[in-house]
Amino acid sequence: MDSFCEQLTKSEQLRIEWIARVSHVDGGYRLKKVIGMEENAIDSGLFERVDPSWFWLSEALLKRTPRRKPDERRDVFPVPWKNETLIFCMSDQDVSATIPFLTYAMHLLQMEEERNGKVYAGDQWKDAVILFNEWIMRSQDLNEAIQNIAFGYAQYLPFERCALFRYSQSDAAGFGLFGYHFNNTAIRNIKETIDRFPSISKILLGKGQQVNMVQHFQPLYIPKASEEFPMQYVKEFELESVVVAPIYVPSEGVLIGGAILDQGPGKFFEVDSSTFTALLKFGQSAGELLAKFLKVNQWDEKQPELVQLSAREIHILQLLADGASTTEAAEMLHLSEYTVRDYVSSLMKRLHARNRTEAAVKAMRLGLIH
């Protein structure tokens, strides 16, 4: 792992400044090693103290990281590894495009160790829950919360894709919210009554009586999606094995929605008991976060505005993603440069992006552009 981290910090393309290896101990986290930072930049006391969150360790390390330029932007994010957490510090780039690569690379490393007979056992799901909670709590609004929750399910549990849905008890129906590694537009267009999904319908509707959602709706493992899902979705999304996990508010006994999870198109898989336990914890944390941004009965009024973009706005976002400058985009669209700048400023505001690059990246994550 040290060798792997050293190679990452030396890469000119990834621009990783340092990687902190943090051990999980009673009471929180303890710094084990920092790769990519000068040893004399870190006082010994930082290695001795125990912090309740990886966030505070990150803050301490960032204060000791010199800036190469005054306006340099730096981001940190955690990735679980066995009984550790690796904290990555990156500069001047959007980390959302890099996190999946790093997570996948570490997943391959773990698989390789397991093939070599170095299987490790432990309460990994507890670490996943901690990291998931810390990840989603950075959300600033409903739209960002939805994206972070979907991303967290796929990154911190053994899944590749995640589709989030809201549940309307009055309509007995599910409505698509967001798809991570699914076609997001297709997911958001889904509006289905629960009676088209036999196992889910049996739990939620029972014999026409209301039930305690939290008590009765446990995560469902479905080995063959074709036996439970309408064939149009099985074919469109190439579903094989799936897990349906509830998102709920336990204090109110209310089911907000659910997550559809799998390990990729056409993949059969099985789920162990620790993953089921983690799914319940994830669903509780996600439900409580969403409840902060909306009242359960006001989804329609509170829908994120990001997807309500015109064809012209989407075209401009695509040009930005393809590397076009404002001037080049104006020429291709036969518009004035000032008009395009106005479009870009509006898009940055609506996408909650700090710059045009981040706006393009967020649009790709939402499935608005390719």
mmCIF file with all atom_site columns, C-alpha atoms in Angstrom, residues 19-118:
data_model
loop_
_atom_site.group_PDB
_atom_site.id
_atom_site.type_symbol
_atom_site.label_atom_id
_atom_site.label_alt_id
_atom_site.label_comp_id
_atom_site.label_asym_id
_atom_site.label_entity_id
_atom_site.label_seq_id
_atom_site.pdbx_PDB_ins_code
_atom_site.Cartn_x
_atom_site.Cartn_y
_atom_site.Cartn_z
_atom_site.occupancy
_atom_site.B_iso_or_equiv
_atom_site.pdbx_formal_charge
_atom_site.auth_seq_id
_atom_site.auth_comp_id
_atom_site.auth_asym_id
_atom_site.auth_atom_id
_atom_site.pdbx_PDB_model_num
ATOM 1   C CA . ILE A 1 19  ? -2.146  10.535  1.202   1.00 0.00 ? 19  ILE A CA 1
ATOM 2   C CA . ALA A 1 20  ? -2.652  9.997   4.924   1.00 0.00 ? 20  ALA A CA 1
ATOM 3   C CA . ARG A 1 21  ? -2.977  6.457   6.252   1.00 0.00 ? 21  ARG A CA 1
ATOM 4   C CA . VAL A 1 22  ? -5.254  6.624   9.293   1.00 0.00 ? 22  VAL A CA 1
ATOM 5   C CA . SER A 1 23  ? -5.872  3.762   11.725  1.00 0.00 ? 23  SER A CA 1
ATOM 6   C CA . HIS A 1 24  ? -9.254  3.099   13.330  1.00 0.00 ? 24  HIS A CA 1
ATOM 7   C CA . VAL A 1 25  ? -8.891  3.112   17.114  1.00 0.00 ? 25  VAL A CA 1
ATOM 8   C CA . ASP A 1 26  ? -11.183 3.410   20.108  1.00 0.00 ? 26  ASP A CA 1
ATOM 9   C CA . GLY A 1 27  ? -12.533 6.929   20.162  1.00 0.00 ? 27  GLY A CA 1
ATOM 10  C CA . GLY A 1 28  ? -11.880 7.733   16.521  1.00 0.00 ? 28  GLY A CA 1
ATOM 11  C CA . TYR A 1 29  ? -8.877  7.935   14.209  1.00 0.00 ? 29  TYR A CA 1
ATOM 12  C CA . ARG A 1 30  ? -5.096  8.072   14.685  1.00 0.00 ? 30  ARG A CA 1
ATOM 13  C CA . LEU A 1 31  ? -2.623  9.219   12.045  1.00 0.00 ? 31  LEU A CA 1
ATOM 14  C CA . LYS A 1 32  ? -0.322  6.395   10.982  1.00 0.00 ? 32  LYS A CA 1
ATOM 15  C CA . LYS A 1 33  ? 1.672   7.829   8.087   1.00 0.00 ? 33  LYS A CA 1
ATOM 16  C CA . VAL A 1 34  ? 1.537   10.647  5.538   1.00 0.00 ? 34  VAL A CA 1
ATOM 17  C CA . ILE A 1 35  ? 2.907   9.868   2.090   1.00 0.00 ? 35  ILE A CA 1
ATOM 18  C CA . GLY A 1 36  ? 3.858   12.818  -0.099  1.00 0.00 ? 36  GLY A CA 1
ATOM 19  C CA . MET A 1 37  ? 4.446   15.355  2.687   1.00 0.00 ? 37  MET A CA 1
ATOM 20  C CA . GLU A 1 38  ? 7.816   16.286  4.138   1.00 0.00 ? 38  GLU A CA 1
ATOM 21  C CA . GLU A 1 39  ? 8.391   14.600  7.512   1.00 0.00 ? 39  GLU A CA 1
ATOM 22  C CA . ASN A 1 40  ? 9.581   17.805  9.142   1.00 0.00 ? 40  ASN A CA 1
ATOM 23  C CA . ALA A 1 41  ? 6.246   19.456  8.250   1.00 0.00 ? 41  ALA A CA 1
ATOM 24  C CA . ILE A 1 42  ? 4.382   17.256  10.715  1.00 0.00 ? 42  ILE A CA 1
ATOM 25  C CA . ASP A 1 43  ? 4.995   17.497  14.442  1.00 0.00 ? 43  ASP A CA 1
ATOM 26  C CA . SER A 1 44  ? 5.076   14.253  16.414  1.00 0.00 ? 44  SER A CA 1
ATOM 27  C CA . GLY A 1 45  ? 2.040   15.241  18.482  1.00 0.00 ? 45  GLY A CA 1
ATOM 28  C CA . LEU A 1 46  ? -0.195  14.820  15.448  1.00 0.00 ? 46  LEU A CA 1
ATOM 29  C CA . PHE A 1 47  ? 0.650   11.117  15.336  1.00 0.00 ? 47  PHE A CA 1
ATOM 30  C CA . GLU A 1 48  ? -0.123  10.658  19.022  1.00 0.00 ? 48  GLU A CA 1
ATOM 31  C CA . ARG A 1 49  ? -3.529  12.273  19.273  1.00 0.00 ? 49  ARG A CA 1
ATOM 32  C CA . VAL A 1 50  ? -6.871  10.572  18.565  1.00 0.00 ? 50  VAL A CA 1
ATOM 33  C CA . ASP A 1 51  ? -9.516  12.525  16.621  1.00 0.00 ? 51  ASP A CA 1
ATOM 34  C CA . PRO A 1 52  ? -13.227 11.641  16.605  1.00 0.00 ? 52  PRO A CA 1
ATOM 35  C CA . SER A 1 53  ? -13.426 12.225  12.841  1.00 0.00 ? 53  SER A CA 1
ATOM 36  C CA . TRP A 1 54  ? -11.084 11.948  9.869   1.00 0.00 ? 54  TRP A CA 1
ATOM 37  C CA . PHE A 1 55  ? -12.232 15.513  9.080   1.00 0.00 ? 55  PHE A CA 1
ATOM 38  C CA . TRP A 1 56  ? -10.269 16.998  11.984  1.00 0.00 ? 56  TRP A CA 1
ATOM 39  C CA . LEU A 1 57  ? -7.130  15.116  11.039  1.00 0.00 ? 57  LEU A CA 1
ATOM 40  C CA . SER A 1 58  ? -7.544  16.417  7.501   1.00 0.00 ? 58  SER A CA 1
ATOM 41  C CA . GLU A 1 59  ? -7.876  19.967  8.796   1.00 0.00 ? 59  GLU A CA 1
ATOM 42  C CA . ALA A 1 60  ? -4.675  19.620  10.812  1.00 0.00 ? 60  ALA A CA 1
ATOM 43  C CA . LEU A 1 61  ? -2.775  18.280  7.808   1.00 0.00 ? 61  LEU A CA 1
ATOM 44  C CA . LEU A 1 62  ? -4.133  20.943  5.449   1.00 0.00 ? 62  LEU A CA 1
ATOM 45  C CA . LYS A 1 63  ? -2.818  23.667  7.783   1.00 0.00 ? 63  LYS A CA 1
ATOM 46  C CA . ARG A 1 64  ? 0.625   22.125  7.377   1.00 0.00 ? 64  ARG A CA 1
ATOM 47  C CA . THR A 1 65  ? 0.373   21.900  3.581   1.00 0.00 ? 65  THR A CA 1
ATOM 48  C CA . PRO A 1 66  ? 2.002   24.876  1.825   1.00 0.00 ? 66  PRO A CA 1
ATOM 49  C CA . ARG A 1 67  ? 0.078   26.517  -1.010  1.00 0.00 ? 67  ARG A CA 1
ATOM 50  C CA . ARG A 1 68  ? 1.883   26.863  -4.313  1.00 0.00 ? 68  ARG A CA 1
ATOM 51  C CA . LYS A 1 69  ? -0.341  29.814  -5.236  1.00 0.00 ? 69  LYS A CA 1
ATOM 52  C CA . PRO A 1 70  ? -2.694  32.003  -3.149  1.00 0.00 ? 70  PRO A CA 1
ATOM 53  C CA . ASP A 1 71  ? -5.960  30.889  -4.817  1.00 0.00 ? 71  ASP A CA 1
ATOM 54  C CA . GLU A 1 72  ? -5.064  27.207  -5.047  1.00 0.00 ? 72  GLU A CA 1
ATOM 55  C CA . ARG A 1 73  ? -8.044  24.946  -4.423  1.00 0.00 ? 73  ARG A CA 1
ATOM 56  C CA . ARG A 1 74  ? -7.568  21.749  -2.413  1.00 0.00 ? 74  ARG A CA 1
ATOM 57  C CA . ASP A 1 75  ? -9.998  18.957  -1.651  1.00 0.00 ? 75  ASP A CA 1
ATOM 58  C CA . VAL A 1 76  ? -9.728  15.966  0.674   1.00 0.00 ? 76  VAL A CA 1
ATOM 59  C CA . PHE A 1 77  ? -11.786 12.791  0.635   1.00 0.00 ? 77  PHE A CA 1
ATOM 60  C CA . PRO A 1 78  ? -11.649 9.418   2.429   1.00 0.00 ? 78  PRO A CA 1
ATOM 61  C CA . VAL A 1 79  ? -11.479 5.910   0.968   1.00 0.00 ? 79  VAL A CA 1
ATOM 62  C CA . PRO A 1 80  ? -11.798 2.847   3.260   1.00 0.00 ? 80  PRO A CA 1
ATOM 63  C CA . TRP A 1 81  ? -9.038  0.242   3.203   1.00 0.00 ? 81  TRP A CA 1
ATOM 64  C CA . LYS A 1 82  ? -9.244  -2.747  5.555   1.00 0.00 ? 82  LYS A CA 1
ATOM 65  C CA . ASN A 1 83  ? -8.959  -1.414  9.121   1.00 0.00 ? 83  ASN A CA 1
ATOM 66  C CA . GLU A 1 84  ? -7.752  1.974   7.889   1.00 0.00 ? 84  GLU A CA 1
ATOM 67  C CA . THR A 1 85  ? -9.013  5.027   6.105   1.00 0.00 ? 85  THR A CA 1
ATOM 68  C CA . LEU A 1 86  ? -6.875  6.633   3.417   1.00 0.00 ? 86  LEU A CA 1
ATOM 69  C CA . ILE A 1 87  ? -7.314  10.403  3.146   1.00 0.00 ? 87  ILE A CA 1
ATOM 70  C CA . PHE A 1 88  ? -6.407  11.837  -0.257  1.00 0.00 ? 88  PHE A CA 1
ATOM 71  C CA . CYS A 1 89  ? -5.519  15.501  -0.724  1.00 0.00 ? 89  CYS A CA 1
ATOM 72  C CA . MET A 1 90  ? -5.816  16.829  -4.274  1.00 0.00 ? 90  MET A CA 1
ATOM 73  C CA . SER A 1 91  ? -5.251  20.266  -5.737  1.00 0.00 ? 91  SER A CA 1
ATOM 74  C CA . ASP A 1 92  ? -6.864  22.266  -8.533  1.00 0.00 ? 92  ASP A CA 1
ATOM 75  C CA . GLN A 1 93  ? -9.226  19.657  -9.919  1.00 0.00 ? 93  GLN A CA 1
ATOM 76  C CA . ASP A 1 94  ? -12.672 18.211  -9.318  1.00 0.00 ? 94  ASP A CA 1
ATOM 77  C CA . VAL A 1 95  ? -12.272 15.111  -7.176  1.00 0.00 ? 95  VAL A CA 1
ATOM 78  C CA . SER A 1 96  ? -15.567 13.560  -8.332  1.00 0.00 ? 96  SER A CA 1
ATOM 79  C CA . ALA A 1 97  ? -13.873 12.284  -11.481 1.00 0.00 ? 97  ALA A CA 1
ATOM 80  C CA . THR A 1 98  ? -10.981 10.721  -9.554  1.00 0.00 ? 98  THR A CA 1
ATOM 81  C CA . ILE A 1 99  ? -12.706 9.085   -6.569  1.00 0.00 ? 99  ILE A CA 1
ATOM 82  C CA . PRO A 1 100 ? -14.242 6.216   -8.593  1.00 0.00 ? 100 PRO A CA 1
ATOM 83  C CA . PHE A 1 101 ? -10.843 5.389   -10.111 1.00 0.00 ? 101 PHE A CA 1
ATOM 84  C CA . LEU A 1 102 ? -9.067  5.327   -6.735  1.00 0.00 ? 102 LEU A CA 1
ATOM 85  C CA . THR A 1 103 ? -11.837 3.334   -5.076  1.00 0.00 ? 103 THR A CA 1
ATOM 86  C CA . TYR A 1 104 ? -11.803 0.798   -7.894  1.00 0.00 ? 104 TYR A CA 1
ATOM 87  C CA . ALA A 1 105 ? -7.999  0.545   -7.871  1.00 0.00 ? 105 ALA A CA 1
ATOM 88  C CA . MET A 1 106 ? -8.022  -0.224  -4.153  1.00 0.00 ? 106 MET A CA 1
ATOM 89  C CA . HIS A 1 107 ? -10.824 -2.716  -4.664  1.00 0.00 ? 107 HIS A CA 1
ATOM 90  C CA . LEU A 1 108 ? -8.583  -4.525  -7.174  1.00 0.00 ? 108 LEU A CA 1
ATOM 91  C CA . LEU A 1 109 ? -5.725  -4.510  -4.662  1.00 0.00 ? 109 LEU A CA 1
ATOM 92  C CA . GLN A 1 110 ? -7.942  -6.119  -2.041  1.00 0.00 ? 110 GLN A CA 1
ATOM 93  C CA . MET A 1 111 ? -9.186  -8.722  -4.530  1.00 0.00 ? 111 MET A CA 1
ATOM 94  C CA . GLU A 1 112 ? -5.599  -9.575  -5.384  1.00 0.00 ? 112 GLU A CA 1
ATOM 95  C CA . GLU A 1 113 ? -4.739  -10.079 -1.727  1.00 0.00 ? 113 GLU A CA 1
ATOM 96  C CA . GLU A 1 114 ? -7.769  -12.309 -1.281  1.00 0.00 ? 114 GLU A CA 1
ATOM 97  C CA . ARG A 1 115 ? -6.688  -14.411 -4.255  1.00 0.00 ? 115 ARG A CA 1
ATOM 98  C CA . ASN A 1 116 ? -3.338  -14.838 -2.567  1.00 0.00 ? 116 ASN A CA 1
ATOM 99  C CA . GLY A 1 117 ? -4.960  -16.171 0.580   1.00 0.00 ? 117 GLY A CA 1
ATOM 100 C CA . LYS A 1 118 ? -4.687  -12.976 2.566   1.00 0.00 ? 118 LYS A CA 1
#
